[in-house]
Structure formats: structure tokens, C-alpha cells
Coordinates of C-alpha atoms and ligand atoms in Angstrom, one line a residue:
M1 CA -16.7 2.1 5.9
D2 CA -14.6 0.9 8.8
H3 CA -14.9 -1.3 12.1
F4 CA -13.5 1.7 14.0
L5 CA -16.5 2.7 16.0
Y6 CA -17.2 4.4 19.3
R7 CA -19.2 2.3 21.5
D8 CA -20.2 3.3 25.5
G9 CA -17.9 6.2 24.7
V10 CA -14.7 4.3 23.9
L11 CA -13.1 3.8 20.4
H12 CA -13.0 0.0 19.8
A13 CA -11.5 -2.1 16.8
E14 CA -14.2 -4.5 16.2
D15 CA -14.9 -6.0 19.7
V16 CA -11.8 -4.7 21.6
T17 CA -11.2 -1.4 23.0
L18 CA -8.0 0.1 21.9
T19 CA -7.4 1.4 25.5
E20 CA -7.3 -2.0 26.8
I21 CA -4.7 -3.3 23.6
A22 CA -2.7 0.3 24.4
A23 CA -2.7 -0.9 28.3
H24 CA -1.4 -4.1 27.0
V25 CA 1.0 -3.1 24.0
G26 CA 2.0 0.2 25.1
T27 CA 1.8 3.3 22.3
P28 CA 2.3 4.2 19.9
F29 CA 1.3 0.9 17.6
Y30 CA -0.6 0.5 14.6
C31 CA -3.9 -1.2 14.8
Y32 CA -5.8 -3.6 11.9
S33 CA -9.5 -4.7 11.7
T34 CA -9.6 -8.3 9.8
A35 CA -13.4 -7.6 9.3
T36 CA -12.4 -4.6 7.4
L37 CA -9.5 -6.2 5.5
T38 CA -11.7 -9.0 4.7
R39 CA -14.8 -6.9 3.6
H40 CA -12.6 -4.7 1.5
F41 CA -11.0 -7.5 -0.6
R42 CA -14.6 -8.6 -0.9
L43 CA -16.2 -5.2 -2.2
F44 CA -13.6 -6.3 -5.2
Q45 CA -14.6 -9.8 -5.8
E46 CA -18.1 -8.6 -5.8
A47 CA -17.6 -5.7 -8.6
L48 CA -15.4 -7.7 -10.7
A49 CA -18.2 -11.3 -10.4
G50 CA -18.9 -12.7 -13.6
L51 CA -15.3 -11.8 -15.3
D52 CA -12.4 -14.1 -15.3
H53 CA -10.5 -12.1 -12.5
L54 CA -7.7 -12.0 -9.7
V55 CA -7.4 -9.3 -7.2
C56 CA -3.8 -8.9 -6.4
F57 CA -3.1 -7.3 -3.2
A58 CA 0.0 -4.5 -3.8
I59 CA 1.8 -5.9 -0.8
K60 CA 4.0 -3.0 -0.5
S61 CA 0.7 -0.6 1.2
L62 CA 1.0 -3.0 4.1
S63 CA 3.3 -6.1 4.3
N64 CA 2.2 -7.8 7.7
Q65 CA 2.2 -11.6 7.0
A66 CA -0.7 -12.0 9.0
V67 CA -2.5 -9.4 6.8
L68 CA -1.1 -11.4 4.2
R69 CA -2.2 -14.6 5.4
T70 CA -6.1 -13.0 5.8
L71 CA -6.1 -12.0 2.6
G72 CA -4.3 -15.4 1.1
D73 CA -7.0 -17.3 2.6
L74 CA -10.0 -15.7 1.0
G75 CA -8.1 -16.1 -2.4
A76 CA -6.1 -13.1 -2.9
G77 CA -3.0 -12.9 -5.3
M78 CA -0.4 -10.9 -4.6
D79 CA 1.7 -7.6 -6.3
V80 CA 5.2 -7.4 -5.0
V81 CA 7.6 -5.5 -6.1
S82 CA 10.7 -6.5 -4.6
G83 CA 12.5 -10.0 -3.6
G84 CA 11.8 -9.0 -0.2
E85 CA 8.1 -9.1 -0.8
Y86 CA 8.0 -12.1 -2.9
R87 CA 9.5 -13.9 0.0
R88 CA 7.0 -12.5 2.0
A89 CA 4.1 -13.6 -0.1
Q90 CA 5.6 -16.9 -0.2
A91 CA 5.9 -16.8 3.9
A92 CA 2.2 -16.2 4.2
G93 CA 1.2 -19.0 2.1
V94 CA 0.4 -17.5 -1.2
P95 CA 1.3 -19.9 -4.3
G96 CA 3.5 -18.5 -6.8
E97 CA 0.9 -18.9 -9.8
R98 CA -1.0 -15.8 -7.6
I99 CA 2.0 -13.6 -7.3
V100 CA 2.4 -10.9 -10.4
F101 CA 6.1 -9.2 -9.7
S102 CA 5.9 -5.6 -10.8
G103 CA 8.6 -2.6 -10.1
V104 CA 10.9 -0.7 -12.6
G105 CA 14.3 -2.0 -11.1
K106 CA 14.0 -5.8 -10.9
T107 CA 17.7 -7.5 -10.2
R108 CA 18.7 -10.6 -11.8
A109 CA 18.7 -12.0 -8.8
E110 CA 15.0 -11.1 -8.0
M111 CA 14.2 -12.9 -11.4
A112 CA 15.5 -15.5 -10.8
Y113 CA 14.1 -16.4 -7.2
A114 CA 10.9 -15.9 -8.5
L115 CA 11.3 -17.8 -11.5
T116 CA 12.5 -20.4 -9.5
H117 CA 10.0 -21.0 -7.2
G118 CA 7.0 -20.1 -9.5
I119 CA 5.8 -16.9 -10.5
R120 CA 2.4 -15.8 -12.1
Q121 CA 3.7 -13.5 -14.7
F122 CA 6.1 -10.7 -14.5
N123 CA 4.7 -7.2 -15.5
V124 CA 8.3 -5.8 -17.7
E125 CA 8.4 -2.2 -17.4
S126 CA 11.3 -1.5 -20.4
A127 CA 12.9 -3.7 -23.6
E128 CA 16.2 -3.6 -21.3
E129 CA 14.7 -5.6 -18.2
L130 CA 13.2 -7.6 -20.6
R131 CA 16.3 -8.6 -22.5
V132 CA 17.9 -9.5 -18.7
L133 CA 14.6 -11.5 -18.1
S134 CA 15.2 -13.7 -21.3
D135 CA 18.6 -14.1 -20.1
V136 CA 17.9 -15.1 -17.0
A137 CA 15.3 -17.3 -17.8
S138 CA 17.4 -19.0 -20.5
G139 CA 20.0 -19.5 -18.3
L140 CA 17.8 -21.4 -15.9
G141 CA 15.8 -23.3 -19.0
K142 CA 12.5 -21.5 -17.8
T143 CA 10.0 -19.8 -19.4
A144 CA 8.8 -16.3 -17.9
P145 CA 5.6 -15.2 -18.6
I146 CA 5.2 -11.5 -19.0
T147 CA 3.0 -8.4 -19.4
L148 CA 4.6 -5.4 -20.3
R149 CA 3.6 -2.3 -19.0
V150 CA 2.5 0.5 -20.9
N151 CA 2.7 4.2 -20.0
P152 CA -0.8 5.5 -21.7
D153 CA 0.7 9.0 -20.7
V154 CA -2.8 9.8 -18.6
D155 CA -2.2 12.4 -16.1
A156 CA -4.4 10.7 -12.8
K157 CA -5.1 14.1 -11.5
T158 CA -3.3 12.6 -8.0
H159 CA -0.5 13.7 -5.7
E160 CA 2.8 14.7 -8.3
K161 CA 4.9 11.8 -6.1
I162 CA 2.2 9.1 -6.8
A163 CA 1.1 9.7 -10.5
T164 CA 3.1 7.2 -12.3
G165 CA 1.4 7.0 -16.1
R166 CA 2.5 10.3 -17.6
K167 CA 5.2 10.3 -20.2
E168 CA 7.7 11.8 -17.9
D169 CA 7.6 9.2 -15.0
K170 CA 10.0 6.6 -14.9
F171 CA 7.5 3.9 -15.2
G172 CA 6.5 2.0 -18.0
V173 CA 6.8 1.6 -22.0
P174 CA 5.9 4.7 -23.9
I175 CA 2.4 3.1 -25.4
A176 CA 3.6 4.0 -29.1
R177 CA 6.3 1.9 -28.7
A178 CA 4.9 -0.8 -27.4
R179 CA 4.0 -2.7 -30.3
D180 CA 8.0 -3.1 -31.0
V181 CA 9.0 -4.3 -27.6
Y182 CA 5.7 -6.9 -27.7
A183 CA 7.7 -7.6 -31.3
E184 CA 11.0 -8.0 -30.0
A185 CA 9.6 -10.1 -26.8
A186 CA 7.9 -12.3 -29.1
R187 CA 11.4 -13.4 -30.8
L188 CA 13.4 -13.8 -27.4
P189 CA 13.9 -16.7 -25.8
G190 CA 12.7 -17.5 -22.1
I191 CA 9.9 -15.2 -22.7
E192 CA 6.3 -15.8 -23.1
V193 CA 3.6 -12.9 -23.8
V194 CA 0.5 -13.2 -21.6
G195 CA -1.1 -9.9 -21.3
I196 CA -0.8 -6.3 -20.7
D197 CA -0.2 -4.0 -18.1
V198 CA -1.1 -0.7 -16.8
H199 CA -0.8 1.4 -13.5
I200 CA -1.2 5.3 -13.8
G201 CA -1.3 5.7 -9.8
S202 CA -2.4 6.0 -6.4
Q203 CA -5.0 7.9 -4.5
L204 CA -7.0 8.7 -7.6
T205 CA -10.3 9.9 -6.7
D206 CA -11.9 10.0 -10.5
L207 CA -12.8 7.1 -12.9
A208 CA -12.0 9.1 -15.7
P209 CA -8.5 8.9 -15.9
F210 CA -8.8 5.3 -15.2
E211 CA -11.5 5.0 -18.1
T212 CA -9.2 6.9 -20.3
A213 CA -6.3 4.4 -19.8
F214 CA -8.2 1.2 -20.3
T215 CA -9.8 2.9 -23.6
K216 CA -6.4 2.9 -24.8
I217 CA -5.4 -0.7 -23.4
A218 CA -8.5 -2.2 -25.2
D219 CA -7.2 -0.4 -28.4
L220 CA -3.3 -1.8 -28.0
T221 CA -5.2 -5.1 -27.0
R222 CA -6.8 -5.2 -30.4
E223 CA -3.4 -4.1 -32.2
L224 CA -1.3 -6.5 -30.6
R225 CA -4.0 -9.7 -31.5
A226 CA -3.7 -8.4 -35.0
D227 CA 0.0 -8.8 -35.0
G228 CA -0.1 -12.0 -34.0
H229 CA 0.1 -12.0 -30.0
R230 CA -1.7 -14.3 -27.7
I231 CA -2.9 -11.3 -25.0
R232 CA -5.1 -13.4 -22.6
R233 CA -5.0 -11.4 -19.3
L234 CA -4.9 -7.5 -18.5
D235 CA -3.6 -6.1 -15.5
L236 CA -5.2 -3.1 -14.6
G237 CA -2.9 -2.0 -11.6
G238 CA -4.4 -0.3 -8.3
G239 CA -4.8 3.0 -7.4
L240 CA -8.5 3.8 -6.6
G241 CA -8.6 6.6 -3.7
I242 CA -9.9 6.3 -0.2
P243 CA -11.9 9.0 1.7
Y244 CA -9.0 10.3 4.2
T245 CA -11.9 13.0 5.6
R246 CA -14.8 11.3 6.7
S247 CA -16.9 14.8 5.5
N248 CA -16.4 15.9 1.9
E249 CA -14.8 12.7 0.2
T250 CA -16.6 10.6 -1.9
P251 CA -14.0 8.5 -4.7
P252 CA -15.1 6.1 -6.8
L253 CA -16.6 2.9 -5.3
P254 CA -15.2 -0.5 -6.4
L255 CA -18.6 -1.5 -7.8
D256 CA -18.7 1.5 -10.0
Y257 CA -15.0 0.9 -10.8
G258 CA -15.7 -3.1 -11.8
A259 CA -19.0 -1.4 -14.0
M260 CA -16.2 0.7 -15.9
I261 CA -13.8 -2.3 -16.5
R262 CA -17.0 -4.4 -17.7
R263 CA -17.8 -1.4 -20.2
V264 CA -14.7 -0.8 -21.4
L265 CA -12.8 -4.1 -21.6
G266 CA -15.8 -7.0 -21.1
D267 CA -15.7 -7.9 -24.9
L268 CA -12.1 -8.7 -24.9
D269 CA -12.4 -12.5 -23.4
V270 CA -9.4 -11.5 -21.0
E271 CA -8.8 -12.6 -17.8
I272 CA -9.2 -9.2 -15.6
E273 CA -6.3 -8.4 -12.9
I274 CA -6.3 -5.6 -10.7
E275 CA -3.8 -4.5 -7.4
P276 CA -5.1 -2.8 -4.9
G277 CA -3.4 -1.7 -2.0
R278 CA -4.7 1.5 -0.4
L279 CA -8.6 1.0 -0.4
I280 CA -8.3 -2.5 0.9
A281 CA -5.9 -1.4 3.5
G282 CA -6.3 2.2 4.4
N283 CA -9.2 2.2 6.4
A284 CA -8.4 -0.9 7.9
G285 CA -5.9 0.5 10.3
I286 CA -5.3 3.3 12.8
L287 CA -2.4 4.6 14.6
V288 CA -3.1 4.8 18.2
A289 CA -0.6 7.5 20.3
S290 CA -0.3 8.8 23.7
V291 CA -0.2 12.5 24.7
L292 CA 2.8 13.6 26.0
Y293 CA 2.8 17.1 26.7
L294 CA 0.1 20.1 25.6
K295 CA 2.6 23.0 25.0
Q296 CA 1.8 26.7 24.9
G297 CA 3.7 28.0 22.5
E298 CA 3.3 32.0 21.1
G299 CA 0.0 32.4 19.7
R300 CA -0.7 28.8 19.1
D301 CA -0.7 25.3 21.5
F302 CA 1.1 22.3 20.7
L303 CA -0.6 18.8 21.0
I304 CA 3.0 16.7 21.4
L305 CA 2.7 12.9 20.8
D306 CA 4.7 9.7 21.4
A307 CA 4.6 9.0 17.6
A308 CA 6.1 10.7 15.3
M309 CA 7.0 11.0 11.4
N310 CA 9.3 8.1 11.3
D311 CA 6.1 5.8 12.4
L312 CA 3.9 7.6 10.2
I313 CA 5.5 9.7 7.1
R314 CA 2.1 10.3 4.9
P315 CA 1.6 13.9 6.4
A316 CA 5.5 15.2 6.0
M317 CA 5.9 13.2 2.7
Y318 CA 2.7 13.9 0.7
G319 CA 1.2 16.4 2.8
A320 CA -1.1 14.1 3.9
H321 CA -4.5 14.4 5.8
H322 CA -5.4 11.9 7.9
D323 CA -8.4 12.4 10.9
I324 CA -7.0 12.2 14.3
V325 CA -9.9 11.6 17.2
P326 CA -9.4 11.1 20.9
V327 CA -9.8 7.7 21.8
L328 CA -12.5 8.3 24.8
E329 CA -15.3 10.1 22.4
A330 CA -15.7 13.6 23.9
Q331 CA -18.8 14.9 25.2
A332 CA -21.1 16.6 22.5
A333 CA -20.8 19.6 24.0
T334 CA -17.1 20.5 24.5
D335 CA -15.3 23.2 23.2
Q336 CA -12.8 22.1 20.5
R337 CA -9.7 24.1 20.5
P338 CA -7.1 24.3 17.8
V339 CA -4.3 22.7 18.1
D340 CA -1.2 22.0 15.8
I341 CA 0.0 17.9 16.2
V342 CA 3.5 16.9 16.2
G343 CA 5.8 13.9 17.3
P344 CA 9.0 14.6 19.2
V345 CA 11.7 14.1 16.4
C346 CA 14.2 17.1 15.5
E347 CA 12.1 18.8 12.3
T348 CA 9.6 21.0 11.6
G349 CA 8.3 18.1 9.2
D350 CA 7.2 16.2 12.3
T351 CA 4.0 17.8 12.3
F352 CA 1.1 15.9 11.3
A353 CA -1.6 18.6 11.2
R354 CA -2.4 22.4 12.1
Q355 CA -4.3 24.4 13.7
R356 CA -6.7 20.7 14.3
S357 CA -9.8 21.4 16.2
L358 CA -9.4 18.8 19.1
P359 CA -11.9 18.6 22.4
P360 CA -9.2 19.6 25.3
L361 CA -6.8 16.6 26.0
A362 CA -4.2 16.0 28.7
P363 CA -0.9 14.2 28.9
G364 CA -1.5 10.4 28.8
D365 CA -4.9 10.4 27.1
L366 CA -4.7 8.5 23.5
V367 CA -5.7 9.8 20.1
A368 CA -6.1 7.6 17.1
F369 CA -4.9 8.8 13.4
R370 CA -7.7 7.1 10.9
S371 CA -7.2 5.4 8.0
A372 CA -3.4 5.0 8.8
G373 CA -3.3 0.9 7.3
A374 CA -1.6 1.8 4.0
Y375 CA 1.7 2.9 3.6
G376 CA 1.8 3.7 7.3
A377 CA 3.9 0.8 8.7
V378 CA 5.6 -0.3 5.8
M379 CA 7.2 3.3 5.0
A380 CA 8.4 3.8 8.7
S381 CA 12.0 4.1 10.1
E382 CA 14.2 4.1 13.0
Y383 CA 14.7 7.9 12.3
N384 CA 16.3 9.3 16.2
T385 CA 16.4 5.4 17.0
R386 CA 13.1 5.3 17.5
P387 CA 11.9 1.4 17.6
L388 CA 9.7 0.7 15.0
I389 CA 6.3 0.5 16.5
P390 CA 4.1 -2.7 16.8
E391 CA 1.3 -4.1 14.7
V392 CA -1.6 -5.5 16.2
L393 CA -4.6 -7.7 14.5
V394 CA -8.2 -7.7 15.5
H395 CA -10.4 -10.2 15.0
G396 CA -13.6 -10.2 16.5
D397 CA -13.3 -10.0 20.3
Q398 CA -9.5 -11.2 19.8
Y399 CA -6.5 -9.4 19.1
A400 CA -2.5 -10.1 18.8
V401 CA 0.5 -8.7 18.1
I402 CA 1.8 -9.6 14.6
R403 CA 5.0 -7.3 15.2
A404 CA 6.4 -6.7 18.6
R405 CA 8.0 -3.7 19.4
P406 CA 11.9 -4.4 19.0
S407 CA 14.3 -3.8 22.3
F408 CA 17.2 -1.3 22.2
D409 CA 19.3 -4.4 22.5
E410 CA 17.7 -5.7 19.3
I411 CA 18.6 -1.8 17.7
L412 CA 21.8 -1.3 18.9
N413 CA 23.4 -4.9 18.2
R414 CA 22.6 -4.4 14.3
D415 CA 25.7 -2.1 14.1
T416 CA 29.4 -3.4 14.3
L417 CA 32.6 -2.3 15.2
P418 CA 35.2 -2.4 12.9
S419 CA 38.3 -4.1 14.1
W420 CA 40.3 -1.1 14.6
L421 CA 38.0 0.4 16.5
E422 CA 37.3 -2.5 18.8
S423 CA 38.2 -1.6 22.2
P424 CA 42.3 -2.7 22.9
T425 CA 42.3 -5.5 25.9
P426 CA 43.9 -4.1 29.1
Ligands
PLP501 C1 1.5 0.7 -5.5 C2 0.9 -0.1 -7.0 C3 0.0 -0.4 -6.7 C4 -0.8 -0.4 -5.3 O1 -1.4 1.2 -5.5 P1 -2.8 1.8 -4.6 O2 -2.9 3.2 -4.8 O3 -2.5 1.5 -3.0 O4 -3.8 0.9 -5.1 C5 -0.1 -1.6 -7.6 N1 0.5 -1.5 -8.2 C6 1.6 -1.1 -9.0 C7 2.3 -1.5 -9.9 C8 1.8 -0.1 -7.9 O5 3.4 0.2 -7.5

């Protein structure tokens, strides 16, 4: 459920019409709903109620500081995958003891920054990284709390590019080698083992792969404890999928996910961490665009929008589906016609949908891409020198621009000419 609903024939974000926001900030823009973000975060809190737990928002899915502050104020921790994301969490006021650091390629500088400013744990992905972390921490006179991310060799049955838990994927330590690496971790200076980490992929639409992976983690917990390690925390990653089409998708609910966690891991006397991104942010955001042209092609019509693949890359990158709806609700009796919905970028890949049925639309009409909150704005680029589009946050009947559209001067001034190209003074 989200808070983007038609009222009096106009799509609203909570209590604000999208036509009003569009008139104020111009299109295209991203729009997020505070009520939806809050609701989704609380679903996870309820799902894990009674367990010692921390819900860490995977900020790579949506990293605007206003969103981080909203969730941080509700008590969320943050899962970061770079020094830049660490700084975002910090700037949003989230203390280090609620920040976990994931990622397969952490640099020494990133490790040192997090150690200096405070960190709940590093989710270490290899023996090689562990040795570097030990060196950095010892050099600073610090102790790095760590989990080892294990790769349980489980197929998440999701899109090829976002499955991360199979042995051929680059992530984590193969579970069969985990005991050896934990033994090394226990010997290394500057390292304190606190638990185990696993994340098998994103947009999972079935609980079974999670359960298979978590069962392996439960077994590993017992083995590592028998080896003498103090395993007091399990980080279970993110990955719960969302419905991208209204009609026929029913991904698992957080409550059922929580019940499964309780069943598989509940008797281990551990603290549970989870790292959801998409389920919190995905349906909490939409992208609003204007129709530029309705172009008649040979046997098909193209609806050309002012948004493009650089603003929302998921369709081009993953073949992803987004529901696209008119901001002014179509009359029930209106004939729908199939159109290809495309952007202005000079690539055929800049196609959001093919032969999608839509009511008749004219230049200037507004459309909304649903479920665009996660992996939308954060993956945008300025390809074709198209300015990054603004982000707007709605809260009841209020709204605010939380990232403004840059001016062309700001974009152009980022380039600098080398001395040999500077124009000679006459
Ligand atoms: C991407 C990622 C997540 C979040 O995944 P979602 O599918 O957005 O919930 C969590 N943990 C790690 C380590 C990730 O890489």
C-alpha cells in the first residue's frame, strides 16, 4: 500500500496534488511520501517485534538526506556501501553505532573514516579485506567489529544482475570456507568478531530462498560457537521484493518474513539485523513526467516524455516494469490505446514500455511512474547533459524540494579546461 491515490480525479501524493507540485518545480521530478516510508519501516519493526533487532535501511536504494533523516528519526539504522554513503548517514544525524558498512571493495580510506567516526560493524566480504581492515584498525589503535559475509550458494530466483548469493557471484566468503576465515579473524589484531552476515539478492518474490540461506546460517552459528567464537549478531541483508504491477504480483509480506526468521533463528539468542532498501523506498516514490509529443510511427505510436533513461534506468538496465498512469484520472469509459513510451535520449534502450495501453494523452499532460522510489534517483546520471531531476518530499499537506534541479551553469562549470586549451589573451 502507498499514499499515491486518485482523489477527485487527480493523483495525489498524500494530501498534495501532483499537478500542484509539477506547476511549482517543473517536470520531470521524483516525489516521495513520508507516510509510505514510515509505514514500510514500521512493518519491519512489527515483523521483528519481540526479537532483539535493528532495521538498517539500505541507503543505496534512496539516499537523499531528508529521507535518511525521516527514517533515522524513527530509529532506523543505515546500511552503507561506500564512504560517501557513510557521510550521508552521518550528515542525516544517524550515529555510528547504528551504521553497518557493507560492500565488496572497501578502501583503506573508507575503513579509516568509519573507524574514526564510529561504526556498528563492518560486513567483511573476503579474507583479503579482513587483513587490510586489521592493519588499518591496528594502525589507528582501534578495534573493528566485524561480521563475515558468507555466500551460502543459494539461488535467489531473481533477476540475473541482482542475484548475489550463488557461488559464481562476487559476494562474500564461500560458506564452506567460513570456519577457516573466522579462525583467522580471531587471531588478527584490531578485529572483533560479532556475528555473521548474508545477503542473497534483491527483489525476491518468494521466502523459500531466504529460508534455505538462513537455515545454513543457523547451522554455521552453532558450528562457529562450538569453535569458540562469540556469535551474537546475525545480519540477514535485504532483498524482500515489492509488487511492480498492481494486478498479479504478491511478494511475501514483512510479517511472514519476520515469522520465518523467528522460526529459523529465534532460538539462537542473537540480535537480528536486516537491511531492507527496496521494500521501504520502492513504493514510497514516483517519477512524474510530461508528455512532449505523441508521434505516429509505422504501425505504432510513440509517447515521447520529458523523462528518460538517465532519470530512471531500471527499464533499460533490468527490463523492469513500472506502471505508468496519467495524473488526471481517465474516465472509465475512455478507450485505451497501446503506445510505446519513450524518452528523448539518443538510444533505442531509452524505452520505458512497449505497447502499453494508455488513455489518450496530449502534449503537456502529466504521467506518473509508480514504484520508482528505490534505485531511481540514486542511479540517475546526466547522460545527454540532462540535469539530474529534482526530488520532492511530501508530508501530509506539505511538500518540499529536497534536491533542486541544478542549473546549466552548475553543470558546465564542473568541467575545467587544461592550460593549453585556455584561449590566448589577445
Ligand atoms: C542492495 C543491498 C541491500 C538492499 O537490498 P534491497 O533489495 O533493496 O532490499 C541490502 N544489503 C546489501 C549488502 C545490499 O547490497
